[in-house]
Short mmCIF file of C-alpha atoms in Angstrom, two decimals:
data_model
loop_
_atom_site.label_atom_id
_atom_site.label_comp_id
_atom_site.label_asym_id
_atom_site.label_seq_id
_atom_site.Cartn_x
_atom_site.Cartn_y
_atom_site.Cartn_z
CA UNK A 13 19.07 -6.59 -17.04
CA UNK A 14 15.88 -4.82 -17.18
CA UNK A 15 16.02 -0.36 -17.23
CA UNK A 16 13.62 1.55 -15.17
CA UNK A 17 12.66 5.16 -14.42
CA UNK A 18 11.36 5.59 -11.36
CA UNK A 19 9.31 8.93 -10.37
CA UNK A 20 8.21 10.03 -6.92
CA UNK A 21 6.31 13.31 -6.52
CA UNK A 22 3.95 12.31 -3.31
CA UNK A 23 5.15 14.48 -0.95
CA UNK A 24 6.59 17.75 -0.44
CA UNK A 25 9.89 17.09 -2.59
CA UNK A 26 10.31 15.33 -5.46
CA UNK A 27 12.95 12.79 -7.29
CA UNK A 28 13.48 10.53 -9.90
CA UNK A 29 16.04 7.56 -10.47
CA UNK A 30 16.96 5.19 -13.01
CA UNK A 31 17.39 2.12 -12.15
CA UNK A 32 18.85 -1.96 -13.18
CA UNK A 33 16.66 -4.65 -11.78
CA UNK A 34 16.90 -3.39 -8.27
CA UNK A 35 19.96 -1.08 -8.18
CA UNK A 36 19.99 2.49 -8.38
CA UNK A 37 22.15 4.02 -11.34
CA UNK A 38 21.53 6.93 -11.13
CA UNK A 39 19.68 9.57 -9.02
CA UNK A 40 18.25 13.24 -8.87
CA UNK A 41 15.81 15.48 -6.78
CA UNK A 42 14.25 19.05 -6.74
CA UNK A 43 16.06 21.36 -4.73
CA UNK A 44 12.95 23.01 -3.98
CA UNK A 45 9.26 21.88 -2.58
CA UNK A 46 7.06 23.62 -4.64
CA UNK A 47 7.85 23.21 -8.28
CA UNK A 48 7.38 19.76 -9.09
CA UNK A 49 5.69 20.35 -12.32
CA UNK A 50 8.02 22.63 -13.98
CA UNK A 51 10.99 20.54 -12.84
CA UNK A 52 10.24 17.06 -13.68
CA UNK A 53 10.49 16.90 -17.54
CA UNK A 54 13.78 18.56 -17.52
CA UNK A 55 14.74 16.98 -15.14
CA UNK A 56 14.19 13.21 -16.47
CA UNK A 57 15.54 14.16 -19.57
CA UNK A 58 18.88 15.63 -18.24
CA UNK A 59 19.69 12.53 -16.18
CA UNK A 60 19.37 10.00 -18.68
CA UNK A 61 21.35 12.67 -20.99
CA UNK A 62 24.08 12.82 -18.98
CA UNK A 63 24.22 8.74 -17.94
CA UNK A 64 24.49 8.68 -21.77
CA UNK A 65 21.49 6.30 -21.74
CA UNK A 66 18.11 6.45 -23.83
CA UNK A 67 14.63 6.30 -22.29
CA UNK A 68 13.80 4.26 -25.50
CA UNK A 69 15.96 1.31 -23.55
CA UNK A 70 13.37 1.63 -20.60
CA UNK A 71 11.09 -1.77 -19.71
CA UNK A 72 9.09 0.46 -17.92
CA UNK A 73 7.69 3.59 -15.90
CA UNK A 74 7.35 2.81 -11.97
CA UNK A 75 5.43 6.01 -10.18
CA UNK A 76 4.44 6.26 -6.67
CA UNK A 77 0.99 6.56 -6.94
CA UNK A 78 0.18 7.85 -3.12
CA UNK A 79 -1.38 8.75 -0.55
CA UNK A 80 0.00 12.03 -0.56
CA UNK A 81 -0.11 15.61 -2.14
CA UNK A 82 -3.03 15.45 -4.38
CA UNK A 83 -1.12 18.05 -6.90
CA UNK A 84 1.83 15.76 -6.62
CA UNK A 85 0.07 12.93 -7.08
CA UNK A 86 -1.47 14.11 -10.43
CA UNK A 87 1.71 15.61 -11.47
CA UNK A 88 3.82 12.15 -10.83
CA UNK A 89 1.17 9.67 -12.63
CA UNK A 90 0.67 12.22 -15.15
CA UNK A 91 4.39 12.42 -16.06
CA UNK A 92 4.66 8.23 -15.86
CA UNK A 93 1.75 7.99 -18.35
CA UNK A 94 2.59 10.18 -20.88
CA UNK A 95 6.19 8.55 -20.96
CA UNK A 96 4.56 5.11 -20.86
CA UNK A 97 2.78 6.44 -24.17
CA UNK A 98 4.87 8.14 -25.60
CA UNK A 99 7.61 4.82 -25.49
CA UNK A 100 4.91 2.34 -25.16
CA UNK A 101 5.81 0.78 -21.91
CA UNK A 102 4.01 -0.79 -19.28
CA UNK A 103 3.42 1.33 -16.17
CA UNK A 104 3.83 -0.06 -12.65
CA UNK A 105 1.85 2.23 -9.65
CA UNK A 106 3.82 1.73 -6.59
CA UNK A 107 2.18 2.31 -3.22
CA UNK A 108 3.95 5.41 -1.30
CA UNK A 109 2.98 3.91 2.45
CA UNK A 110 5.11 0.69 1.01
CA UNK A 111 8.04 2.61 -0.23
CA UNK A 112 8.45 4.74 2.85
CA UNK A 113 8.19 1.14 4.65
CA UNK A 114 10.70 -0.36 2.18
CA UNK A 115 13.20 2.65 3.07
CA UNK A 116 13.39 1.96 6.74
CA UNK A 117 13.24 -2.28 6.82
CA UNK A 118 16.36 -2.47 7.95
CA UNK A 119 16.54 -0.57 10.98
CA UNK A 120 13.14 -1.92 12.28
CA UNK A 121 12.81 -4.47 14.96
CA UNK A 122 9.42 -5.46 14.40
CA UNK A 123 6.53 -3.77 12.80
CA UNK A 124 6.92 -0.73 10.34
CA UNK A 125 4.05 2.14 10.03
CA UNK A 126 4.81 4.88 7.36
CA UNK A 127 3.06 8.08 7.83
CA UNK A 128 1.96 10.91 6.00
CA UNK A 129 0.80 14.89 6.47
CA UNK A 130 -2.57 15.02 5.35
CA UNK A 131 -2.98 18.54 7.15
CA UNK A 132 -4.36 19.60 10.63
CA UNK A 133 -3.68 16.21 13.14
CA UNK A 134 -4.81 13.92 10.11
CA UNK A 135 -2.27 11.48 8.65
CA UNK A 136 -2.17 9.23 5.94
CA UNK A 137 -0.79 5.31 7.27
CA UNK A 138 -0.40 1.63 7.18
CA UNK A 139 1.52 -0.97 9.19
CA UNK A 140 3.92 -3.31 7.50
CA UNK A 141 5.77 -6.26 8.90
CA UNK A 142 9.44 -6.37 8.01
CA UNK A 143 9.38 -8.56 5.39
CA UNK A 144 6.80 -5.53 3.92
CA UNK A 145 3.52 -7.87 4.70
CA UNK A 146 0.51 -5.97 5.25
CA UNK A 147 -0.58 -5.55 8.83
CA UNK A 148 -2.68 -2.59 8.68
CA UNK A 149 -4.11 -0.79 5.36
CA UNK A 150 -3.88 2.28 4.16
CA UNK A 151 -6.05 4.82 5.94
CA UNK A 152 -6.93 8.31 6.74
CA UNK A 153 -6.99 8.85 11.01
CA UNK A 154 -6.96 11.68 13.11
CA UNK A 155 -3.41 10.87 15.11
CA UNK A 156 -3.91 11.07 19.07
CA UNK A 157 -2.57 8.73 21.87
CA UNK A 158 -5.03 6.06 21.57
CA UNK A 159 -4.37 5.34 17.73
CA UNK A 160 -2.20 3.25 18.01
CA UNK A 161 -2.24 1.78 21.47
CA UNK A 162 -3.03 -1.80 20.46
CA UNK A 163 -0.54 -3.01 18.54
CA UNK A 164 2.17 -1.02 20.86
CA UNK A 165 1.12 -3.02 23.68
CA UNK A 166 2.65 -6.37 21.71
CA UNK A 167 4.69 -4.88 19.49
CA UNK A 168 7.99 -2.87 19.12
CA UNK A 169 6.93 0.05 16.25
CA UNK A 170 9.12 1.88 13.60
CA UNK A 171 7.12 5.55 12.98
CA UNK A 172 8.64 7.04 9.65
CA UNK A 173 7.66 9.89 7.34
CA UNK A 174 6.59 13.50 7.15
CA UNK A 175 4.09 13.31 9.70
CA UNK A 176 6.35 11.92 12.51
CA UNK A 177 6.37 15.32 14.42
CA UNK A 178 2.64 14.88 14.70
CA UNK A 179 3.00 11.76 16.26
CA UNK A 180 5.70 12.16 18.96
CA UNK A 181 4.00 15.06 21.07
CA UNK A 182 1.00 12.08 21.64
CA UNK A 183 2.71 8.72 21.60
CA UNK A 184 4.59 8.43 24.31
CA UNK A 185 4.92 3.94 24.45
CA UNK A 186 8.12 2.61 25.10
CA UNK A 187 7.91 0.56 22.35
CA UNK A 188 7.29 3.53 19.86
CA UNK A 189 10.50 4.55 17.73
CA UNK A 190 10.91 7.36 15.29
CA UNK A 191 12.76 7.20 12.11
CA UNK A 192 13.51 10.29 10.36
CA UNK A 193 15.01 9.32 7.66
CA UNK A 194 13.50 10.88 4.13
CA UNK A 195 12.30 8.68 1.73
CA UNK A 196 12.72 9.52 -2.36
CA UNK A 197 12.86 7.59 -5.68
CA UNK A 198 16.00 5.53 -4.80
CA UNK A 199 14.01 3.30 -2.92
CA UNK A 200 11.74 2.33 -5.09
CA UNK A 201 13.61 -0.20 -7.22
CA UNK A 202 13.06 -3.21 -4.50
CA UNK A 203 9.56 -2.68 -5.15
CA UNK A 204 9.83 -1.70 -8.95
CA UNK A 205 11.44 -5.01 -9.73
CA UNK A 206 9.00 -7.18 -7.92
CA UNK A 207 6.07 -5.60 -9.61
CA UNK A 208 7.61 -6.12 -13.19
CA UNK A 209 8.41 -10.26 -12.15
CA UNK A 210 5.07 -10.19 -11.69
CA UNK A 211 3.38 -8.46 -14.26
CA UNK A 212 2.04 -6.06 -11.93
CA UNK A 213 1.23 -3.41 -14.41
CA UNK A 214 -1.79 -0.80 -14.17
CA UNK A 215 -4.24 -0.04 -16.82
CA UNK A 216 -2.69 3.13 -18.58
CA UNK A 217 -6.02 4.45 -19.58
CA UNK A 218 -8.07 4.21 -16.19
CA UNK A 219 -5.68 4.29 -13.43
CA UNK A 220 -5.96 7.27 -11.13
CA UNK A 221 -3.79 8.18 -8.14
CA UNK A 222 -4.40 6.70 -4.58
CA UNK A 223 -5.89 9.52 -2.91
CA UNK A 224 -7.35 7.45 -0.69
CA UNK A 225 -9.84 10.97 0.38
CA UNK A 226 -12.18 12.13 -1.60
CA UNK A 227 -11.10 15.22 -3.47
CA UNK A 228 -12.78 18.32 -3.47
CA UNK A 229 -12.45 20.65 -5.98
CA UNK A 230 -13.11 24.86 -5.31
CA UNK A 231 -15.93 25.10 -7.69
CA UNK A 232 -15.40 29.19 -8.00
#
């Protein structure tokens, strides 16, 4: 059985899980939305403390790596690497668009399309098949009516994720569904697993979170 800690700070909330191959042992969050920094350490530490197990057992650190909060982002892969380090175990960079995918598989009928808050009407997305094959990359668009009018006119779509209540004032198809379920770290062990059978480990030294925007910096 392989051990895994899994970290998600993308988004507005954060969580963390352990993890056996691809089953969740055991499972925490932030109670709050802006704190991710000062509650992640202590966090990590008190759940494998209290599941009596040792991070020294780990095979390796699984992060989701974005799009999504540019602080969180930072925060998240910082927190995987210097555990990674620290241990000396590989690192695996999940994508967040593929997680958010992962978490509603089951209750889509045909294509999935995660998406994001990237402020104003932009949103981060992708579109997955079922089986979590990639249909569409992930991209920055401004969300109106039109964006996603093609594959709606074949397809039956499954729209998850923060930015859902940008989405449902404009897309009106029949074939358009809304999921609102909230993603966190428990589903990333489907993924987490797959990437470790693989080797699918990132460079621990050079790899940067997935943006996927440029980031500007206030230089005063």
């Amino acid at each position: 059985m392989a051990l895994f800690l899994n970290i998600d700070t993308a988004v507005d909330y954060a969580s963390v899980c352990i993890s056996e191959n691809d089953k969740t042992i055991a499972y925490t969050e932030t109670p709050t939305t802006t704190a991710h920094a000062s509650w992640i350490n202590d966090a990590i530490r008190e759940l494998f403390t209290s599941n009596q197990l040792s991070m020294n057992h780990l095979d390796a650190v699984a992060v989701s790596n974005g799009p999504g909060s540019y602080t969180g982002l930072r925060i998240g892969l910082a927190t995987a690497k210097g555990l990674c380090f620290a241990l000396r175990k590989p690192l695996i960079c999940l994508s967040t668009l593929e997680i958010m995918a992962h978490s509603v598989k089951e209750q889509a009928a045909d294509l999935i399309c995660p998406v994001i808050d990237a402020r104003r009407m932009e949103i981060y997305t992708a579109v997955y098949q079922k089986d979590l094959t990639t249909v569409r990359p992930p991209k920055a668009l401004v969300a109106d009516g039109q964006s996603f009018q093609d594959l709606l006119a074949d397809h039956r779509m499954l729209f998850t994720g923060n930015a859902i209540r940008k989405l449902q004032p404009v897309i009106k198809h029949s074939n358009a569904a809304f999921n609102t379920t909230r993603y966190n770290a428990a589903n990333m062990p489907y993924l987490t697993i797959k990437h470790f059978r693989q080797n699918q480990f990132a460079d621990l030294s050079y790899t940067e979170p997935f943006y996927l925007k440029a980031v500007h910096f206030n230089k005063n």
